[in-house]
Amino acid sequence: VAERAGCSHHAWAEYTTIGLERNGELVGGVVFECFTGTNANIHVAGSGSYWMTRVFLFAVFGYAFNQLKLKRLTGYVEAANTRALGFNRKLGFTQEAVLKDAVPSGDVMIMCMRREDCRFI
């Protein structure tokens, strides 16, 4: 996930993961890290166009909101990555803040999914 999400230089100290396999091959994954008790950062990556399934979404968000009892998930997305921004918005994430000039390509959008707004639990 780190490599596909462009975070291979980032070392996650404490994290958990959920992966999705097809025919024995890892096609998608989620990393939760930086746990605060009410929040975790989420990183998502997959290969191909149709790897994400509803069952996987229910597993991911059920884990975060039902098992971990988080109130929110936070995603950091480069503003130049319009595909990832669209993906997050389609899932129900909303923009919470902008980190101006945070990366070489420009701004980083801070996206939030609150438990009460999640339709996958």
Tab-separated table of C-alpha atoms in Angstrom:
chain	number	residue	atom	x	y	z
A	1	VAL	CA	0.000	0.000	0.000
A	2	ALA	CA	2.798	2.413	0.909
A	3	GLU	CA	4.492	1.944	-2.447
A	4	ARG	CA	1.286	2.291	-4.495
A	5	ALA	CA	0.087	5.266	-2.435
A	6	GLY	CA	3.395	7.041	-3.020
A	7	CYS	CA	4.374	6.825	0.653
A	8	SER	CA	7.226	4.342	0.428
A	9	HIS	CA	9.538	6.896	2.041
A	10	HIS	CA	7.193	7.142	5.031
A	11	ALA	CA	7.731	4.777	7.929
A	12	TRP	CA	4.520	3.983	9.773
A	13	ALA	CA	5.415	3.293	13.398
A	14	GLU	CA	2.187	1.664	14.587
A	15	TYR	CA	-0.338	0.486	12.045
A	16	THR	CA	-2.830	-2.161	11.028
A	17	THR	CA	-3.750	-3.302	7.538
A	18	ILE	CA	-6.551	-4.943	5.610
A	19	GLY	CA	-5.809	-6.508	2.239
A	20	LEU	CA	-7.946	-7.769	-0.621
A	21	GLU	CA	-6.796	-10.770	-2.644
A	22	ARG	CA	-8.023	-12.138	-5.942
A	23	ASN	CA	-6.715	-15.447	-7.221
A	24	GLY	CA	-3.950	-15.335	-4.617
A	25	GLU	CA	-2.762	-11.873	-5.655
A	26	LEU	CA	-2.986	-8.770	-3.459
A	27	VAL	CA	-5.074	-6.277	-5.481
A	28	GLY	CA	-5.893	-3.703	-2.816
A	29	GLY	CA	-5.118	-2.652	0.685
A	30	VAL	CA	-5.754	-0.189	3.454
A	31	VAL	CA	-3.373	0.982	6.156
A	32	PHE	CA	-4.603	2.594	9.364
A	33	GLU	CA	-1.959	4.493	11.318
A	34	CYS	CA	-1.393	7.301	13.798
A	35	PHE	CA	-4.102	6.121	16.211
A	36	THR	CA	-5.307	8.690	18.758
A	37	GLY	CA	-8.198	6.747	20.293
A	38	THR	CA	-10.796	8.651	18.275
A	39	ASN	CA	-9.015	9.008	14.910
A	40	ALA	CA	-6.658	7.159	12.597
A	41	ASN	CA	-5.041	8.169	9.338
A	42	ILE	CA	-6.087	5.972	6.418
A	43	HIS	CA	-4.107	5.126	3.284
A	44	VAL	CA	-5.704	3.205	0.411
A	45	ALA	CA	-4.192	1.700	-2.718
A	46	GLY	CA	-5.249	-0.830	-5.309
A	47	SER	CA	-4.464	-2.101	-8.774
A	48	GLY	CA	-6.844	-1.956	-11.679
A	49	SER	CA	-10.136	-0.135	-11.944
A	50	TYR	CA	-12.577	-2.464	-10.221
A	51	TRP	CA	-10.733	-3.917	-7.241
A	52	MET	CA	-12.832	-2.174	-4.572
A	53	THR	CA	-15.915	-4.170	-3.567
A	54	ARG	CA	-18.806	-3.373	-1.222
A	55	VAL	CA	-17.807	-6.313	0.970
A	56	PHE	CA	-14.304	-4.850	1.276
A	57	LEU	CA	-15.717	-1.391	2.082
A	58	PHE	CA	-17.897	-2.852	4.838
A	59	ALA	CA	-14.856	-4.699	6.228
A	60	VAL	CA	-12.682	-1.561	6.193
A	61	PHE	CA	-15.183	0.839	7.713
A	62	GLY	CA	-16.662	-1.776	10.047
A	63	TYR	CA	-13.186	-2.397	11.438
A	64	ALA	CA	-12.515	1.326	11.925
A	65	PHE	CA	-15.841	2.389	13.351
A	66	ASN	CA	-17.287	-0.744	14.990
A	67	GLN	CA	-14.238	-2.653	16.194
A	68	LEU	CA	-11.834	0.217	16.924
A	69	LYS	CA	-14.693	2.562	17.930
A	70	LEU	CA	-13.107	5.488	16.078
A	71	LYS	CA	-15.088	8.687	15.609
A	72	ARG	CA	-13.335	9.628	12.391
A	73	LEU	CA	-10.784	8.673	9.738
A	74	THR	CA	-8.389	11.178	8.199
A	75	GLY	CA	-6.934	10.990	4.710
A	76	TYR	CA	-4.214	13.181	3.242
A	77	VAL	CA	-4.482	13.580	-0.533
A	78	GLU	CA	-2.347	15.654	-2.851
A	79	ALA	CA	-4.586	18.254	-4.498
A	80	ALA	CA	-3.010	17.401	-7.855
A	81	ASN	CA	-4.259	13.807	-7.496
A	82	THR	CA	-7.780	14.493	-8.759
A	83	ARG	CA	-8.502	10.787	-9.181
A	84	ALA	CA	-7.818	10.072	-5.486
A	85	LEU	CA	-9.824	13.132	-4.439
A	86	GLY	CA	-12.782	11.929	-6.512
A	87	PHE	CA	-12.443	8.423	-5.057
A	88	ASN	CA	-12.477	9.785	-1.500
A	89	ARG	CA	-15.473	12.015	-2.168
A	90	LYS	CA	-17.375	9.128	-3.745
A	91	LEU	CA	-16.787	7.087	-0.577
A	92	GLY	CA	-18.157	9.954	1.511
A	93	PHE	CA	-15.022	11.730	2.706
A	94	THR	CA	-15.320	15.510	2.944
A	95	GLN	CA	-12.608	18.120	2.715
A	96	GLU	CA	-11.714	19.480	6.111
A	97	ALA	CA	-8.622	21.591	5.466
A	98	VAL	CA	-5.885	22.437	2.985
A	99	LEU	CA	-2.159	22.302	3.704
A	100	LYS	CA	-0.774	24.916	1.319
A	101	ASP	CA	2.464	23.982	-0.465
A	102	ALA	CA	2.857	20.855	1.697
A	103	VAL	CA	4.315	18.711	-1.109
A	104	PRO	CA	6.377	19.445	-4.228
A	105	SER	CA	3.238	19.214	-6.419
A	106	GLY	CA	1.455	21.838	-4.295
A	107	ASP	CA	-1.277	21.517	-1.702
A	108	VAL	CA	-2.484	18.566	0.376
A	109	MET	CA	-6.171	18.170	1.106
A	110	ILE	CA	-7.145	16.804	4.498
A	111	MET	CA	-10.181	14.591	4.013
A	112	CYS	CA	-12.407	13.319	6.830
A	113	MET	CA	-14.891	10.486	7.179
A	114	ARG	CA	-16.946	10.738	10.360
A	115	ARG	CA	-18.644	7.653	11.758
A	116	GLU	CA	-22.114	9.193	11.504
A	117	ASP	CA	-21.541	9.992	7.816
A	118	CYS	CA	-20.303	6.528	6.808
A	119	ARG	CA	-22.801	4.492	4.764
A	120	PHE	CA	-20.666	1.324	4.913
A	121	ILE	CA	-21.323	0.327	8.541
